[in-house]
Short mmCIF file of C-alpha atoms in Angstrom, two decimals:
data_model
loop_
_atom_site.label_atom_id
_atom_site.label_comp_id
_atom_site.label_asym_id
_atom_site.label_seq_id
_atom_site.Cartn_x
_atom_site.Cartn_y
_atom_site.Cartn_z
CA UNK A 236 0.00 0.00 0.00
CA UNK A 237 1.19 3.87 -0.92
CA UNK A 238 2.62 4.91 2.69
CA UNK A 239 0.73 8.57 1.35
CA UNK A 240 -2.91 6.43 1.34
CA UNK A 241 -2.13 5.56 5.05
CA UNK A 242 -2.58 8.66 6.86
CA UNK A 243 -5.90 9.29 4.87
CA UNK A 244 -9.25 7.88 7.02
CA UNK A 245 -11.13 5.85 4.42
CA UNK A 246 -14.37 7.96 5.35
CA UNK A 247 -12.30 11.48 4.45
CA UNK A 248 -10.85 9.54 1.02
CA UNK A 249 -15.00 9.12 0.49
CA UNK A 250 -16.00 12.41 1.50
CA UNK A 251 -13.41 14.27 -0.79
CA UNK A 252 -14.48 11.72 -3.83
CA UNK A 253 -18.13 12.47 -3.35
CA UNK A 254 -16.97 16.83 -2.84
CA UNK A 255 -15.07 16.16 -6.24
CA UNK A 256 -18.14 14.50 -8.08
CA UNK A 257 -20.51 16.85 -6.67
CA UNK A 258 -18.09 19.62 -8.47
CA UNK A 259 -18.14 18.18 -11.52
CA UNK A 260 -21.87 17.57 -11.60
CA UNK A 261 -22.42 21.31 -11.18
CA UNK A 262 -19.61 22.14 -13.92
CA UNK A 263 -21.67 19.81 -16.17
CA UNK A 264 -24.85 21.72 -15.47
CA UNK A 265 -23.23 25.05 -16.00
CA UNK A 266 -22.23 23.86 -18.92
CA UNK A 267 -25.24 22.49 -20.41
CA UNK A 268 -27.15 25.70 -19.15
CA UNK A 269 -24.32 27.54 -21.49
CA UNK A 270 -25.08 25.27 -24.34
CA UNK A 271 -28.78 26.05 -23.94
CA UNK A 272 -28.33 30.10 -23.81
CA UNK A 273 -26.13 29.26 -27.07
CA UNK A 274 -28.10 26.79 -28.78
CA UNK A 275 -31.61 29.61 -28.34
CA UNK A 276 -29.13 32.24 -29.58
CA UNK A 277 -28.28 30.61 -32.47
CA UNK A 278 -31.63 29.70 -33.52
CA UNK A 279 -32.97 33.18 -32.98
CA UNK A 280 -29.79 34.16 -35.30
CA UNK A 281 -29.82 32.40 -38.15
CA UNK A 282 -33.54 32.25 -38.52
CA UNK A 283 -34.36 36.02 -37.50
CA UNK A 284 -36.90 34.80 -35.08
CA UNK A 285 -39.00 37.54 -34.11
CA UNK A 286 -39.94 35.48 -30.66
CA UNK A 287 -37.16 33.69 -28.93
CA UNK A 288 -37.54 29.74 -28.59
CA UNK A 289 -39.21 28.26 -25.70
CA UNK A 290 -37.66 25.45 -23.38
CA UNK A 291 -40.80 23.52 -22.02
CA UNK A 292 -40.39 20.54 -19.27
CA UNK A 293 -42.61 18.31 -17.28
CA UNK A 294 -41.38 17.25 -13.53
CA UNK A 295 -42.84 15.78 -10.72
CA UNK A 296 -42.41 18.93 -8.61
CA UNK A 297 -40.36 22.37 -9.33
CA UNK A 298 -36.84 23.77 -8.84
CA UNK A 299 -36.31 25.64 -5.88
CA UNK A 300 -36.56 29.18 -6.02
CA UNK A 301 -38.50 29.00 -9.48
CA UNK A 302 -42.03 30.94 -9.19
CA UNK A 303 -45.41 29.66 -10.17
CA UNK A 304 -47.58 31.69 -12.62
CA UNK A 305 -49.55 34.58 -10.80
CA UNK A 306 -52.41 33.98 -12.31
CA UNK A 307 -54.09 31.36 -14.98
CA UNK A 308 -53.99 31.50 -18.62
CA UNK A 309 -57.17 31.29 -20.69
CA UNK A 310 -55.60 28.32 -22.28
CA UNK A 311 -52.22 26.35 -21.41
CA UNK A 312 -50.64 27.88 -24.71
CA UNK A 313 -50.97 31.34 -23.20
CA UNK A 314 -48.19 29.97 -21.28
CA UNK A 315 -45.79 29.80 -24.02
CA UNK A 316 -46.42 33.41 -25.28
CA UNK A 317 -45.09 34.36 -21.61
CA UNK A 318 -42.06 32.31 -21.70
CA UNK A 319 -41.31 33.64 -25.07
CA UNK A 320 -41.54 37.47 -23.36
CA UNK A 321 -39.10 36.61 -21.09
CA UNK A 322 -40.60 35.01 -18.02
CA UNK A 323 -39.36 32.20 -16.04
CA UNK A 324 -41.95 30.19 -14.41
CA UNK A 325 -44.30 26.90 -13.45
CA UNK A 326 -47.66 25.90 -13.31
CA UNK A 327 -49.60 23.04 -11.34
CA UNK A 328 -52.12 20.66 -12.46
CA UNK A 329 -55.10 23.42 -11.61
CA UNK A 330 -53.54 26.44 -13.79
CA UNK A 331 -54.88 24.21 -17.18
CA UNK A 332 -58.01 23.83 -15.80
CA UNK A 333 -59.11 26.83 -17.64
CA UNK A 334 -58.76 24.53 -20.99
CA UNK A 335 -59.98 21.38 -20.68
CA UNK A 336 -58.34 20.28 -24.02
CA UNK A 337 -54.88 21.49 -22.89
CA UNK A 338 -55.29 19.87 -19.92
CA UNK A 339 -56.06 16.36 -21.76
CA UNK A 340 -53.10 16.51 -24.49
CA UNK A 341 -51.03 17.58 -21.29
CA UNK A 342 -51.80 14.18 -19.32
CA UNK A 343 -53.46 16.16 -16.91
CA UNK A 344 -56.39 14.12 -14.82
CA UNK A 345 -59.26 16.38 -14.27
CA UNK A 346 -62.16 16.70 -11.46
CA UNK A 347 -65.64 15.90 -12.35
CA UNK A 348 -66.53 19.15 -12.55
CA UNK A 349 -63.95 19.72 -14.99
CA UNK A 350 -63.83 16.68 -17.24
CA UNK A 351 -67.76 17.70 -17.73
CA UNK A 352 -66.92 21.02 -19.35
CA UNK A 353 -64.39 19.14 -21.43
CA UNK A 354 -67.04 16.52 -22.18
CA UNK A 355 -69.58 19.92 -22.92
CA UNK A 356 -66.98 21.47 -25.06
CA UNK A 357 -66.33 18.42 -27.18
CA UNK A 358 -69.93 17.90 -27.67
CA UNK A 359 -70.33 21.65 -29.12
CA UNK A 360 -67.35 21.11 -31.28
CA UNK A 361 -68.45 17.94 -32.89
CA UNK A 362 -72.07 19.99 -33.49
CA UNK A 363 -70.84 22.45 -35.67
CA UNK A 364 -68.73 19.95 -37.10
CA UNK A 365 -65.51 21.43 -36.55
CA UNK A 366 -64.26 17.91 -35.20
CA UNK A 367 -65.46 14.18 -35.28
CA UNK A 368 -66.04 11.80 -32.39
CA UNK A 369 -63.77 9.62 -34.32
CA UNK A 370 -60.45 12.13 -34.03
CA UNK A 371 -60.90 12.57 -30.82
CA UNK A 372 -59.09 9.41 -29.60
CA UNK A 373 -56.36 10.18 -32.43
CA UNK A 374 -55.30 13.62 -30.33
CA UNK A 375 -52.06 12.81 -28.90
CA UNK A 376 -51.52 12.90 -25.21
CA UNK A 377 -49.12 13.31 -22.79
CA UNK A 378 -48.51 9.84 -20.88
CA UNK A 379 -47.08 9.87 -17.23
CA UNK A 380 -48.61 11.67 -14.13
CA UNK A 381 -48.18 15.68 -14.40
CA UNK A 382 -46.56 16.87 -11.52
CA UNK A 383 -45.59 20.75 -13.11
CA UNK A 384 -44.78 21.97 -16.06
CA UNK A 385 -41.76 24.56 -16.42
CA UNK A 386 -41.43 27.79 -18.59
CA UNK A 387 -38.51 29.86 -19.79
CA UNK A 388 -37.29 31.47 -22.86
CA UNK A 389 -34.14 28.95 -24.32
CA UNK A 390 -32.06 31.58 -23.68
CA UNK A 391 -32.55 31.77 -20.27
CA UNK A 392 -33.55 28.47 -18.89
CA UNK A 393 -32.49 26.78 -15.61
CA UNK A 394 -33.99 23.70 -16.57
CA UNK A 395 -33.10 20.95 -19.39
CA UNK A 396 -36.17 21.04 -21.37
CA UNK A 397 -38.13 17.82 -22.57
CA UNK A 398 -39.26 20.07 -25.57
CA UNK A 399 -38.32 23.06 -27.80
CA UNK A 400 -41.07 25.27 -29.05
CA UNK A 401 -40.13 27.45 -32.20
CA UNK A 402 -42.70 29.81 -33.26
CA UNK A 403 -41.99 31.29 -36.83
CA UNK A 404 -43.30 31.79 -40.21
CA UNK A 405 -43.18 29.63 -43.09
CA UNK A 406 -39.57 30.36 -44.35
CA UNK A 407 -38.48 29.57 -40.82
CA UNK A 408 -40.16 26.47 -40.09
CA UNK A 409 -39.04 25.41 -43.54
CA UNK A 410 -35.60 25.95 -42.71
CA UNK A 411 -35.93 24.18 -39.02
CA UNK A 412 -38.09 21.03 -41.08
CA UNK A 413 -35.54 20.84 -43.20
CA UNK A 414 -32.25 21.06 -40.02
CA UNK A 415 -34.34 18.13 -38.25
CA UNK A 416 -34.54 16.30 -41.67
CA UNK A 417 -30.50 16.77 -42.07
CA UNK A 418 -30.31 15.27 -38.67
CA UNK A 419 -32.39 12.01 -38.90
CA UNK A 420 -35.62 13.81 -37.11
CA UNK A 421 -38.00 14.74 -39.55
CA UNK A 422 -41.86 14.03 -38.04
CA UNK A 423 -42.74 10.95 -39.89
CA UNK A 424 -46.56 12.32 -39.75
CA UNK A 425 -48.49 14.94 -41.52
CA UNK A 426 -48.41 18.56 -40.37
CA UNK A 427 -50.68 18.85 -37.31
CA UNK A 428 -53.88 21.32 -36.86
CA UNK A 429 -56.27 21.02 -33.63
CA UNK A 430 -55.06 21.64 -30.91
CA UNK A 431 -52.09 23.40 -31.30
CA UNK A 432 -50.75 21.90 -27.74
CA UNK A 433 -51.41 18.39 -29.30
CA UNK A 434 -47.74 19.03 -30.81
CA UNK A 435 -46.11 18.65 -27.40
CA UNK A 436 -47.23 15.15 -26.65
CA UNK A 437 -46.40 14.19 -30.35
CA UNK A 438 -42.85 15.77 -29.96
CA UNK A 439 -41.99 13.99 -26.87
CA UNK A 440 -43.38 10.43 -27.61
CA UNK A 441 -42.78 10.10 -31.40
CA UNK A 442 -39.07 11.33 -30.40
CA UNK A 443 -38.73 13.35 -33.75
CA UNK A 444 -39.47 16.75 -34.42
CA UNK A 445 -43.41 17.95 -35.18
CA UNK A 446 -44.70 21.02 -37.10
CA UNK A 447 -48.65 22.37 -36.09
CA UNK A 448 -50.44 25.07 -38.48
CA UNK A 449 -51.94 26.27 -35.04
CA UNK A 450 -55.60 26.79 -34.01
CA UNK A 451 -58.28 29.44 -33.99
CA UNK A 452 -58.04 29.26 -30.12
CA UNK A 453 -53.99 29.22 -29.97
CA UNK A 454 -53.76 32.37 -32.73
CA UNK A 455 -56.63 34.00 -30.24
CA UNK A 456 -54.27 33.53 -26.98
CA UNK A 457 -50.89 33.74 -28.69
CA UNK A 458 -51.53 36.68 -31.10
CA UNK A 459 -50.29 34.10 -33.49
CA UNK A 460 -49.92 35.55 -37.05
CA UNK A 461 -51.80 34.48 -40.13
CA UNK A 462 -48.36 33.47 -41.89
CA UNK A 463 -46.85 31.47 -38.46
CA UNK A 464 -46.71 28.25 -37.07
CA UNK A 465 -44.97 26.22 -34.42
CA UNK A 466 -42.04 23.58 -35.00
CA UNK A 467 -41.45 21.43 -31.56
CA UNK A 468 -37.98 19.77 -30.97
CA UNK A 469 -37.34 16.99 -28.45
CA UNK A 470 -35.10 18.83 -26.13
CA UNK A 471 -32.43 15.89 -26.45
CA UNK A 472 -31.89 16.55 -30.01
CA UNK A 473 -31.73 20.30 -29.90
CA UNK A 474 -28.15 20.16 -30.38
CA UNK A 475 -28.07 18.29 -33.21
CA UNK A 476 -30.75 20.37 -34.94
CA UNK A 477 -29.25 23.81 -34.31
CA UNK A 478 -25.78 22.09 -35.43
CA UNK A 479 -27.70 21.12 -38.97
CA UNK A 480 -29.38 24.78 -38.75
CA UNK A 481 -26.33 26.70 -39.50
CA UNK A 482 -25.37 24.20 -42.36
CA UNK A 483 -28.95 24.31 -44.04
CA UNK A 484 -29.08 28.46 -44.02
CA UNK A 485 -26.11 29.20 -45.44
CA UNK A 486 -26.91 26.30 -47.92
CA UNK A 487 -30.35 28.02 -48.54
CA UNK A 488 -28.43 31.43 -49.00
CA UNK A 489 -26.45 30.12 -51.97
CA UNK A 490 -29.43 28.18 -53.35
CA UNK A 491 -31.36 31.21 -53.62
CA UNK A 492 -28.57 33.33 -55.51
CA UNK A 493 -28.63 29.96 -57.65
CA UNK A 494 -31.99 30.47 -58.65
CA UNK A 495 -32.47 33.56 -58.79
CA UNK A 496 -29.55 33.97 -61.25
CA UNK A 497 -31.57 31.22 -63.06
CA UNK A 498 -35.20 33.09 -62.71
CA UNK A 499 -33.56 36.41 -63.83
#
């Protein structure tokens, strides 16, 4: 044995270990939560976003010292607008109440009282026939128990997010459909409509990026534009989207000059 290894009590030899892996842990995350600022950056760069990303995650409870929302949104994509402004937040369970179809393609279990107006809301929708019994089932979902749900702006989030939300219009999800194609995570499904938050769920179980037109209800809450949309990125393969991203702009940028040269 090294005479230098003698001295040392094996419960100080443990302690130190464990003091050196805890450092490293929290070098890790300060270095992921750099790659995150970078990686929102970037995207709001070479797309000329006009709203910045937004990190969404689901946990069973929140961060310490992170806020919940003041007061509820009229619908659980409200919530996104804020993050993209800038704030930092979470809700509970009860904050999606105020949507009962948010709350379902968010896994969220609802009272009685509740799950009635969802039942009543469904009912009027199928009436004027702006949705069949028979999609209903189809709507993706979230599976797993909802604990909270965390907000931030990319940019500025202390959390790793289970999913990227890119609002843009059509050049810029173009661009982003075509970064997630480069790196093997093209949606294998059509473009998605009704509900808007429906892309989430689809997002985090399909594992592969997802692209939704939006809703009457989302453009209400959002101020989403006529010409916009929403492109939603697993958070574990935002990395190797934004890498793709810089590649398929500048490609883009010569293509056009090719064409136009061609056009003219």
């Amino acid at each position: 044995m090294d005479s230098s290894a003698r001295w040392i009590p094996r419960a100080t030899g443990r302690f130190e270990f464990e003091q050196a892996r805890l450092s490293d842990a929290a070098i890790r995350r300060k270095t992921d939560m750099t790659d995150l600022k970078g990686q929102g950056v970037q995207m709001q760069e070479l797309l000329g976003l006009r709203f910045p990303p937004v990190a969404i995650a689901f946990r069973a409870s929140a961060p310490p010292g992170m806020r919940r929302i003041d007061s509820p949104a009229p619908a659980g994509c409200g919530y996104w607008r804020r993050a993209a402004d800038g704030e930092v937040f979470y809700t509970e369970a009860r904050d999606h109440y105020t949507c009962p179809v948010g709350a379902h393609t968010h896994g969220i279990d609802l009272p009685a009282d509740v799950a009635e107006q969802l039942n009543g809301l469904v009912q009027t929708m199928v009436q004027m026939q702006y949705i069949s019994m028979e999609e209903i089932p189809r709507i993706p979902r979230r599976q797993g128990a909802f604990g909270v749900a965390l907000y931030a702006p990319l940019t500025g989030a202390p959390f790793e997010p289970d999913v990227v939300l890119v609002r843009g219009n059509v050049k810029q999800l173009m661009l982003l459909a075509e970064a997630a194609q480069s790196a093997g995570l093209a949606s294998g499904g059509a473009t998605m409509g009704r509900p808007t938050c429906s892309v989430l769920p689809e997002a985090l179980q399909s594992g592969r990026a997802a692209t939704s037109f939006g809703c009457i209800g989302n453009r209400v809450y959002t101020g989403l534009g006529d010409d916009e949309g929403y492109y939603a990125i697993p958070g574990v393969h935002v990395t190797e989207v934004v890498s793709k991203l810089a590649l398929i702009t500048d490609a883009n940028r010569r293509l056009e000059q090719f064409h136009q040269s061609r056009a003219n």
